PDB file of C-alpha atoms in Angstrom:
ATOM      1  CA  MET A  12     -89.567  55.815 -21.631  1.00  0.00           C
ATOM      2  CA  ALA A  13     -88.498  52.271 -22.372  1.00  0.00           C
ATOM      3  CA  LYS A  14     -90.820  50.165 -24.653  1.00  0.00           C
ATOM      4  CA  SER A  15     -90.056  46.648 -25.875  1.00  0.00           C
ATOM      5  CA  SER A  16     -91.764  44.266 -28.198  1.00  0.00           C
ATOM      6  CA  GLY A  17     -90.481  41.057 -29.760  1.00  0.00           C
ATOM      7  CA  ASP A  18     -86.952  41.734 -30.931  1.00  0.00           C
ATOM      8  CA  ASP A  19     -86.816  45.470 -30.289  1.00  0.00           C
ATOM      9  CA  ILE A  20     -86.530  47.944 -27.533  1.00  0.00           C
ATOM     10  CA  THR A  21     -86.902  51.743 -27.799  1.00  0.00           C
ATOM     11  CA  ILE A  22     -85.922  54.171 -25.203  1.00  0.00           C
ATOM     12  CA  SER A  23     -85.863  57.881 -24.780  1.00  0.00           C
ATOM     13  CA  SER A  24     -82.343  59.475 -24.506  1.00  0.00           C
ATOM     14  CA  SER A  25     -81.742  59.023 -20.802  1.00  0.00           C
ATOM     15  CA  LEU A  26     -78.964  57.000 -19.278  1.00  0.00           C
ATOM     16  CA  ASP A  27     -81.558  55.928 -16.667  1.00  0.00           C
ATOM     17  CA  HIS A  28     -82.811  53.384 -19.273  1.00  0.00           C
ATOM     18  CA  ILE A  29     -79.472  51.658 -19.949  1.00  0.00           C
ATOM     19  CA  ALA A  30     -80.327  49.004 -17.229  1.00  0.00           C
ATOM     20  CA  ALA A  31     -83.678  48.257 -19.079  1.00  0.00           C
ATOM     21  CA  VAL A  32     -81.849  47.780 -22.338  1.00  0.00           C
ATOM     22  CA  ASP A  33     -79.381  45.345 -20.775  1.00  0.00           C
ATOM     23  CA  GLU A  34     -82.143  43.407 -19.056  1.00  0.00           C
ATOM     24  CA  PHE A  35     -84.123  43.183 -22.331  1.00  0.00           C
ATOM     25  CA  LEU A  36     -81.014  42.149 -24.222  1.00  0.00           C
ATOM     26  CA  GLU A  37     -79.821  39.489 -21.792  1.00  0.00           C
ATOM     27  CA  GLU A  38     -83.208  37.932 -21.427  1.00  0.00           C
ATOM     28  CA  TRP A  39     -83.574  37.870 -25.265  1.00  0.00           C
ATOM     29  CA  LEU A  40     -80.151  36.310 -25.730  1.00  0.00           C
ATOM     30  CA  ARG A  41     -80.748  33.651 -23.080  1.00  0.00           C
ATOM     31  CA  ARG A  42     -83.919  32.607 -24.910  1.00  0.00           C
ATOM     32  CA  GLN A  43     -81.615  31.831 -27.900  1.00  0.00           C
ATOM     33  CA  ASN A  44     -79.416  29.621 -25.662  1.00  0.00           C
ATOM     34  CA  ILE A  45     -76.537  31.794 -26.278  1.00  0.00           C
ATOM     35  CA  PRO A  46     -73.571  31.072 -23.747  1.00  0.00           C
ATOM     36  CA  GLU A  47     -73.123  33.460 -20.879  1.00  0.00           C
ATOM     37  CA  ASP A  48     -69.709  34.603 -21.846  1.00  0.00           C
ATOM     38  CA  THR A  49     -71.025  35.703 -25.313  1.00  0.00           C
ATOM     39  CA  ILE A  50     -74.042  37.301 -23.717  1.00  0.00           C
ATOM     40  CA  ALA A  51     -71.690  39.377 -21.622  1.00  0.00           C
ATOM     41  CA  ASP A  52     -69.690  40.494 -24.668  1.00  0.00           C
ATOM     42  CA  LEU A  53     -72.868  41.519 -26.509  1.00  0.00           C
ATOM     43  CA  ALA A  54     -74.165  43.247 -23.414  1.00  0.00           C
ATOM     44  CA  ILE A  55     -70.951  45.280 -23.000  1.00  0.00           C
ATOM     45  CA  ALA A  56     -71.007  46.152 -26.678  1.00  0.00           C
ATOM     46  CA  VAL A  57     -74.705  47.021 -26.857  1.00  0.00           C
ATOM     47  CA  THR A  58     -74.637  49.162 -23.698  1.00  0.00           C
ATOM     48  CA  GLU A  59     -71.564  50.972 -25.103  1.00  0.00           C
ATOM     49  CA  LEU A  60     -73.487  51.862 -28.237  1.00  0.00           C
ATOM     50  CA  VAL A  61     -76.533  52.839 -26.300  1.00  0.00           C
ATOM     51  CA  ASN A  62     -74.453  55.146 -24.096  1.00  0.00           C
ATOM     52  CA  ASN A  63     -72.891  56.765 -27.189  1.00  0.00           C
ATOM     53  CA  ALA A  64     -76.339  57.056 -28.930  1.00  0.00           C
ATOM     54  CA  ILE A  65     -77.864  58.900 -25.906  1.00  0.00           C
ATOM     55  CA  LYS A  66     -74.858  61.080 -25.154  1.00  0.00           C
ATOM     56  CA  HIS A  67     -73.210  61.821 -28.459  1.00  0.00           C
ATOM     57  CA  GLY A  68     -75.899  61.015 -30.993  1.00  0.00           C
ATOM     58  CA  ASN A  69     -79.134  62.326 -29.452  1.00  0.00           C
ATOM     59  CA  LYS A  70     -77.154  64.582 -27.126  1.00  0.00           C
ATOM     60  CA  GLY A  71     -79.549  63.764 -24.214  1.00  0.00           C
ATOM     61  CA  ASN A  72     -82.534  65.180 -25.930  1.00  0.00           C
ATOM     62  CA  LEU A  73     -85.389  63.228 -24.261  1.00  0.00           C
ATOM     63  CA  ALA A  74     -87.652  63.732 -27.352  1.00  0.00           C
ATOM     64  CA  LYS A  75     -85.235  61.680 -29.479  1.00  0.00           C
ATOM     65  CA  LYS A  76     -85.267  57.889 -29.270  1.00  0.00           C
ATOM     66  CA  VAL A  77     -82.663  55.076 -29.268  1.00  0.00           C
ATOM     67  CA  THR A  78     -83.744  51.839 -30.758  1.00  0.00           C
ATOM     68  CA  VAL A  79     -82.047  48.399 -30.360  1.00  0.00           C
ATOM     69  CA  SER A  80     -83.072  45.582 -32.721  1.00  0.00           C
ATOM     70  CA  LEU A  81     -81.947  42.102 -32.198  1.00  0.00           C
ATOM     71  CA  HIS A  82     -81.481  39.098 -34.619  1.00  0.00           C
ATOM     72  CA  PHE A  83     -80.162  35.604 -34.314  1.00  0.00           C
ATOM     73  CA  ALA A  84     -79.870  32.986 -37.017  1.00  0.00           C
ATOM     74  CA  ASN A  85     -77.533  30.357 -38.057  1.00  0.00           C
ATOM     75  CA  GLY A  86     -75.310  30.791 -35.100  1.00  0.00           C
ATOM     76  CA  VAL A  87     -74.848  34.482 -35.615  1.00  0.00           C
ATOM     77  CA  ALA A  88     -76.102  37.156 -33.212  1.00  0.00           C
ATOM     78  CA  GLN A  89     -76.712  40.659 -34.506  1.00  0.00           C
ATOM     79  CA  ALA A  90     -77.791  43.872 -32.794  1.00  0.00           C
ATOM     80  CA  THR A  91     -78.431  47.231 -34.447  1.00  0.00           C
ATOM     81  CA  VAL A  92     -78.481  50.363 -32.317  1.00  0.00           C
ATOM     82  CA  GLY A  93     -80.089  53.459 -33.889  1.00  0.00           C
ATOM     83  CA  ASP A  94     -80.244  57.045 -32.889  1.00  0.00           C
ATOM     84  CA  GLU A  95     -81.769  60.276 -34.266  1.00  0.00           C
ATOM     85  CA  GLY A  96     -78.571  62.372 -34.115  1.00  0.00           C
ATOM     86  CA  GLU A  97     -76.379  63.943 -36.767  1.00  0.00           C
ATOM     87  CA  GLY A  98     -73.994  61.031 -37.369  1.00  0.00           C
ATOM     88  CA  PHE A  99     -70.143  61.098 -36.892  1.00  0.00           C
ATOM     89  CA  ASP A 100     -67.038  60.046 -38.705  1.00  0.00           C
ATOM     90  CA  PRO A 101     -65.877  56.681 -37.125  1.00  0.00           C
ATOM     91  CA  GLU A 102     -62.383  57.247 -38.511  1.00  0.00           C
ATOM     92  CA  SER A 103     -62.009  60.540 -36.448  1.00  0.00           C
ATOM     93  CA  ILE A 104     -62.090  58.725 -33.115  1.00  0.00           C
ATOM     94  CA  PRO A 105     -58.660  58.967 -31.456  1.00  0.00           C
ATOM     95  CA  ASN A 106     -56.865  55.688 -30.741  1.00  0.00           C
ATOM     96  CA  PRO A 107     -57.548  55.067 -27.023  1.00  0.00           C
ATOM     97  CA  ILE A 108     -54.513  52.796 -26.518  1.00  0.00           C
ATOM     98  CA  ALA A 109     -52.058  55.483 -27.846  1.00  0.00           C
ATOM     99  CA  GLU A 110     -49.826  56.610 -25.020  1.00  0.00           C
ATOM    100  CA  GLU A 111     -51.229  60.124 -24.935  1.00  0.00           C
ATOM    101  CA  ASN A 112     -54.696  58.847 -24.568  1.00  0.00           C
ATOM    102  CA  LEU A 113     -54.228  56.009 -22.129  1.00  0.00           C
ATOM    103  CA  LEU A 114     -55.176  58.019 -18.989  1.00  0.00           C
ATOM    104  CA  LYS A 115     -58.257  59.700 -20.541  1.00  0.00           C
ATOM    105  CA  ALA A 116     -61.470  58.864 -18.883  1.00  0.00           C
ATOM    106  CA  ILE A 117     -63.462  58.658 -22.116  1.00  0.00           C
ATOM    107  CA  GLY A 118     -62.940  57.487 -25.781  1.00  0.00           C
ATOM    108  CA  ARG A 119     -62.760  53.604 -25.415  1.00  0.00           C
ATOM    109  CA  GLY A 120     -66.407  52.672 -26.351  1.00  0.00           C
ATOM    110  CA  ILE A 121     -66.047  51.974 -30.076  1.00  0.00           C
ATOM    111  CA  PHE A 122     -62.653  50.444 -29.649  1.00  0.00           C
ATOM    112  CA  ILE A 123     -64.081  47.949 -27.102  1.00  0.00           C
ATOM    113  CA  VAL A 124     -67.010  47.176 -29.330  1.00  0.00           C
ATOM    114  CA  LYS A 125     -64.693  46.466 -32.327  1.00  0.00           C
ATOM    115  CA  SER A 126     -62.474  44.286 -30.117  1.00  0.00           C
ATOM    116  CA  LEU A 127     -65.292  42.145 -28.744  1.00  0.00           C
ATOM    117  CA  MET A 128     -67.371  41.731 -31.914  1.00  0.00           C
ATOM    118  CA  ASP A 129     -66.607  39.944 -35.225  1.00  0.00           C
ATOM    119  CA  LYS A 130     -68.006  42.807 -37.357  1.00  0.00           C
ATOM    120  CA  VAL A 131     -69.116  46.454 -36.770  1.00  0.00           C
ATOM    121  CA  GLU A 132     -70.862  48.309 -39.439  1.00  0.00           C
ATOM    122  CA  PHE A 133     -71.729  52.035 -39.448  1.00  0.00           C
ATOM    123  CA  ALA A 134     -74.659  53.412 -41.496  1.00  0.00           C
ATOM    124  CA  PHE A 135     -75.799  56.988 -41.774  1.00  0.00           C
ATOM    125  CA  PRO A 136     -79.166  56.930 -43.596  1.00  0.00           C
ATOM    126  CA  ALA A 137     -80.199  59.950 -45.722  1.00  0.00           C
ATOM    127  CA  THR A 138     -83.149  60.350 -43.403  1.00  0.00           C
ATOM    128  CA  GLY A 139     -80.783  61.187 -40.560  1.00  0.00           C
ATOM    129  CA  GLY A 140     -79.340  59.343 -37.449  1.00  0.00           C
ATOM    130  CA  THR A 141     -76.760  56.646 -37.008  1.00  0.00           C
ATOM    131  CA  ARG A 142     -77.254  52.927 -37.159  1.00  0.00           C
ATOM    132  CA  ILE A 143     -74.569  50.646 -35.965  1.00  0.00           C
ATOM    133  CA  THR A 144     -74.899  46.906 -36.463  1.00  0.00           C
ATOM    134  CA  ILE A 145     -72.631  44.521 -34.549  1.00  0.00           C
ATOM    135  CA  THR A 146     -72.267  40.893 -35.339  1.00  0.00           C
ATOM    136  CA  LYS A 147     -71.000  38.076 -33.187  1.00  0.00           C
ATOM    137  CA  LYS A 148     -70.587  34.411 -34.136  1.00  0.00           C
ATOM    138  CA  VAL A 149     -71.879  32.257 -31.335  1.00  0.00           C
ATOM    139  CA  VAL A 150     -69.837  29.089 -30.424  1.00  0.00           C
ATOM    140  CA  ASN A 151     -71.798  26.741 -28.232  1.00  0.00           C
TER     141      ASN A 151
ATOM    142  CA  MET B  17     -74.871  47.855  -9.267  1.00  0.00           C
ATOM    143  CA  LYS B  18     -74.579  48.081  -5.471  1.00  0.00           C
ATOM    144  CA  LEU B  19     -71.704  49.580  -3.613  1.00  0.00           C
ATOM    145  CA  THR B  20     -70.457  48.772  -0.138  1.00  0.00           C
ATOM    146  CA  SER B  21     -67.288  50.009   1.539  1.00  0.00           C
ATOM    147  CA  ARG B  22     -65.162  49.430   4.593  1.00  0.00           C
ATOM    148  CA  GLU B  23     -61.907  50.810   6.050  1.00  0.00           C
ATOM    149  CA  GLU B  24     -58.963  48.555   6.853  1.00  0.00           C
ATOM    150  CA  LYS B  25     -55.575  49.674   8.134  1.00  0.00           C
ATOM    151  CA  GLY B  26     -56.216  53.225   6.841  1.00  0.00           C
ATOM    152  CA  VAL B  27     -57.241  51.968   3.371  1.00  0.00           C
ATOM    153  CA  GLU B  28     -60.672  52.383   1.861  1.00  0.00           C
ATOM    154  CA  ILE B  29     -62.038  49.253   0.295  1.00  0.00           C
ATOM    155  CA  LEU B  30     -64.843  49.564  -2.136  1.00  0.00           C
ATOM    156  CA  GLU B  31     -66.835  46.598  -3.198  1.00  0.00           C
ATOM    157  CA  PRO B  32     -69.109  47.254  -6.203  1.00  0.00           C
ATOM    158  CA  LYS B  33     -71.523  44.450  -7.087  1.00  0.00           C
ATOM    159  CA  GLY B  34     -73.272  43.790 -10.364  1.00  0.00           C
ATOM    160  CA  LYS B  35     -72.549  45.500 -13.680  1.00  0.00           C
ATOM    161  CA  ILE B  36     -71.034  48.987 -14.342  1.00  0.00           C
ATOM    162  CA  MET B  37     -72.600  50.090 -17.629  1.00  0.00           C
ATOM    163  CA  GLY B  38     -73.452  53.716 -17.345  1.00  0.00           C
ATOM    164  CA  GLY B  39     -76.481  55.518 -15.770  1.00  0.00           C
ATOM    165  CA  PRO B  40     -77.212  56.384 -12.093  1.00  0.00           C
ATOM    166  CA  ASP B  41     -75.255  53.421 -10.672  1.00  0.00           C
ATOM    167  CA  ALA B  42     -72.084  54.412 -12.464  1.00  0.00           C
ATOM    168  CA  THR B  43     -72.512  58.018 -11.209  1.00  0.00           C
ATOM    169  CA  MET B  44     -72.790  56.597  -7.646  1.00  0.00           C
ATOM    170  CA  LEU B  45     -69.273  54.977  -7.919  1.00  0.00           C
ATOM    171  CA  HIS B  46     -67.832  58.050  -9.551  1.00  0.00           C
ATOM    172  CA  ASP B  47     -69.163  60.305  -6.889  1.00  0.00           C
ATOM    173  CA  TYR B  48     -68.153  58.032  -3.992  1.00  0.00           C
ATOM    174  CA  LEU B  49     -64.492  57.994  -5.299  1.00  0.00           C
ATOM    175  CA  HIS B  50     -64.392  61.724  -5.515  1.00  0.00           C
ATOM    176  CA  ASP B  51     -65.954  62.145  -2.084  1.00  0.00           C
ATOM    177  CA  LEU B  52     -63.160  59.998  -0.605  1.00  0.00           C
ATOM    178  CA  ILE B  53     -60.627  62.374  -2.282  1.00  0.00           C
ATOM    179  CA  ASN B  54     -62.415  65.402  -0.701  1.00  0.00           C
ATOM    180  CA  GLN B  55     -62.303  63.636   2.668  1.00  0.00           C
ATOM    181  CA  ASN B  56     -58.518  63.233   2.173  1.00  0.00           C
ATOM    182  CA  LYS B  57     -58.811  59.509   1.995  1.00  0.00           C
ATOM    183  CA  LYS B  58     -56.160  58.724  -0.543  1.00  0.00           C
ATOM    184  CA  LYS B  59     -55.486  54.996  -0.290  1.00  0.00           C
ATOM    185  CA  VAL B  60     -58.217  53.095  -2.179  1.00  0.00           C
ATOM    186  CA  VAL B  61     -58.649  49.482  -3.088  1.00  0.00           C
ATOM    187  CA  ILE B  62     -61.519  48.420  -5.379  1.00  0.00           C
ATOM    188  CA  ASP B  63     -62.511  44.787  -4.906  1.00  0.00           C
ATOM    189  CA  LEU B  64     -63.889  43.833  -8.399  1.00  0.00           C
ATOM    190  CA  SER B  65     -64.666  40.192  -7.620  1.00  0.00           C
ATOM    191  CA  LYS B  66     -68.369  40.769  -7.632  1.00  0.00           C
ATOM    192  CA  VAL B  67     -68.573  42.878 -10.738  1.00  0.00           C
ATOM    193  CA  GLU B  68     -69.858  40.688 -13.612  1.00  0.00           C
ATOM    194  CA  TRP B  69     -68.694  43.074 -16.330  1.00  0.00           C
ATOM    195  CA  MET B  70     -68.217  46.721 -17.053  1.00  0.00           C
ATOM    196  CA  ASN B  71     -68.143  48.769 -20.279  1.00  0.00           C
ATOM    197  CA  SER B  72     -66.053  51.811 -21.041  1.00  0.00           C
ATOM    198  CA  THR B  73     -68.049  53.888 -18.501  1.00  0.00           C
ATOM    199  CA  GLY B  74     -66.734  51.655 -15.730  1.00  0.00           C
ATOM    200  CA  LEU B  75     -63.263  51.810 -17.045  1.00  0.00           C
ATOM    201  CA  GLY B  76     -63.553  55.528 -17.357  1.00  0.00           C
ATOM    202  CA  ILE B  77     -64.600  55.763 -13.707  1.00  0.00           C
ATOM    203  CA  LEU B  78     -61.571  53.669 -12.588  1.00  0.00           C
ATOM    204  CA  ILE B  79     -59.123  55.853 -14.718  1.00  0.00           C
ATOM    205  CA  SER B  80     -60.772  59.070 -13.403  1.00  0.00           C
ATOM    206  CA  GLY B  81     -60.522  57.891  -9.794  1.00  0.00           C
ATOM    207  CA  LEU B  82     -56.869  56.736 -10.346  1.00  0.00           C
ATOM    208  CA  THR B  83     -55.635  59.998 -11.908  1.00  0.00           C
ATOM    209  CA  THR B  84     -57.461  62.188  -9.432  1.00  0.00           C
ATOM    210  CA  LEU B  85     -56.034  60.185  -6.453  1.00  0.00           C
ATOM    211  CA  ARG B  86     -52.481  60.283  -8.025  1.00  0.00           C
ATOM    212  CA  ASN B  87     -52.699  64.017  -8.583  1.00  0.00           C
ATOM    213  CA  ASN B  88     -53.496  64.346  -4.897  1.00  0.00           C
ATOM    214  CA  GLY B  89     -50.726  62.095  -3.726  1.00  0.00           C
ATOM    215  CA  GLY B  90     -52.897  58.918  -3.412  1.00  0.00           C
ATOM    216  CA  GLU B  91     -53.366  55.700  -5.214  1.00  0.00           C
ATOM    217  CA  LEU B  92     -56.090  53.473  -6.438  1.00  0.00           C
ATOM    218  CA  LYS B  93     -55.377  49.736  -6.626  1.00  0.00           C
ATOM    219  CA  LEU B  94     -57.488  46.836  -7.918  1.00  0.00           C
ATOM    220  CA  ALA B  95     -58.118  43.503  -6.318  1.00  0.00           C
ATOM    221  CA  MET B  96     -59.630  40.170  -7.494  1.00  0.00           C
ATOM    222  CA  ILE B  97     -60.481  41.203 -11.053  1.00  0.00           C
ATOM    223  CA  THR B  98     -62.603  38.737 -12.948  1.00  0.00           C
ATOM    224  CA  GLU B  99     -61.449  37.111 -16.208  1.00  0.00           C
ATOM    225  CA  LYS B 100     -63.935  39.336 -18.211  1.00  0.00           C
ATOM    226  CA  ILE B 101     -62.654  42.534 -16.676  1.00  0.00           C
ATOM    227  CA  GLU B 102     -58.976  41.437 -17.041  1.00  0.00           C
ATOM    228  CA  SER B 103     -59.698  40.925 -20.683  1.00  0.00           C
ATOM    229  CA  LEU B 104     -61.090  44.438 -21.064  1.00  0.00           C
ATOM    230  CA  LEU B 105     -58.130  45.934 -19.131  1.00  0.00           C
ATOM    231  CA  THR B 106     -55.835  44.022 -21.466  1.00  0.00           C
ATOM    232  CA  ILE B 107     -57.563  45.071 -24.667  1.00  0.00           C
ATOM    233  CA  THR B 108     -57.411  48.674 -23.624  1.00  0.00           C
ATOM    234  CA  LYS B 109     -53.872  48.482 -22.196  1.00  0.00           C
ATOM    235  CA  LEU B 110     -55.169  49.700 -18.840  1.00  0.00           C
ATOM    236  CA  ILE B 111     -53.740  46.559 -17.354  1.00  0.00           C
ATOM    237  CA  THR B 112     -50.354  48.491 -17.537  1.00  0.00           C
ATOM    238  CA  VAL B 113     -51.729  51.477 -15.631  1.00  0.00           C
ATOM    239  CA  PHE B 114     -53.353  49.744 -12.588  1.00  0.00           C
ATOM    240  CA  GLU B 115     -51.691  47.871  -9.729  1.00  0.00           C
ATOM    241  CA  ASN B 116     -53.702  44.628  -9.496  1.00  0.00           C
ATOM    242  CA  TYR B 117     -53.693  42.159  -6.682  1.00  0.00           C
ATOM    243  CA  ASP B 118     -54.968  38.599  -6.307  1.00  0.00           C
ATOM    244  CA  THR B 119     -56.499  39.370  -2.950  1.00  0.00           C
ATOM    245  CA  VAL B 120     -57.804  42.394  -1.098  1.00  0.00           C
ATOM    246  CA  GLU B 121     -55.463  41.639   1.756  1.00  0.00           C
ATOM    247  CA  ASP B 122     -52.486  41.821  -0.607  1.00  0.00           C
ATOM    248  CA  ALA B 123     -53.696  45.146  -2.056  1.00  0.00           C
ATOM    249  CA  VAL B 124     -54.164  46.527   1.385  1.00  0.00           C
ATOM    250  CA  ALA B 125     -50.735  45.307   2.504  1.00  0.00           C
ATOM    251  CA  SER B 126     -49.081  46.927  -0.562  1.00  0.00           C
ATOM    252  CA  PHE B 127     -49.927  50.401   0.970  1.00  0.00           C
ATOM    253  CA  GLN B 128     -48.163  49.644   4.349  1.00  0.00           C
TER     254      GLN B 128
END
């Protein structure tokens, strides 16, 4: 299931829907006249977070949803990715560029998001789930 | 993502096209690389000139292919990486792990 309206898209927790999220995101960003290089950075970051939300947050439970909400104002693009999982400790993620982790196949997602974005905020609402908001200043 | 391949001078050349972001397409590249290893084809070049971008799923597939090939006496080399992918490889320090060539021909020749 992938359902979009306005500035949001909601999918069920299947990696089959990642491409639908990317398509929705890139079309939305192009409508804001955001440069292609910045669109690519945002697409990389959002698809990272959606992958994590499906696999680690919702643990592939198709009954649980992942929502992406987009916002653009005053030259700043923002995306919030929410899941219905149990949350996690962002500080507990091993450093992927440490020598001992360099050849591991996984564990680079959040590191890449932080590298590409200007700001990454984690929220764990009392009602459950994880909400990660990324912010990128757009330079035309 | 679409994936084509060819063999040249005993080297398998893979040419993914599009974006590598996770999902069924990424699984296809991962499975293809591991099938090559099962077929004892251990010299692999991935031409990344037509990959617009990849996220950590794509990087993970490259690393998994590289380590599996090396563990079996083979090697995976990259050719024609785009500026965006070079930036990701630099950020993640994977640029120090992969051999990277400006042309597919140079990458193939490096195996001879």
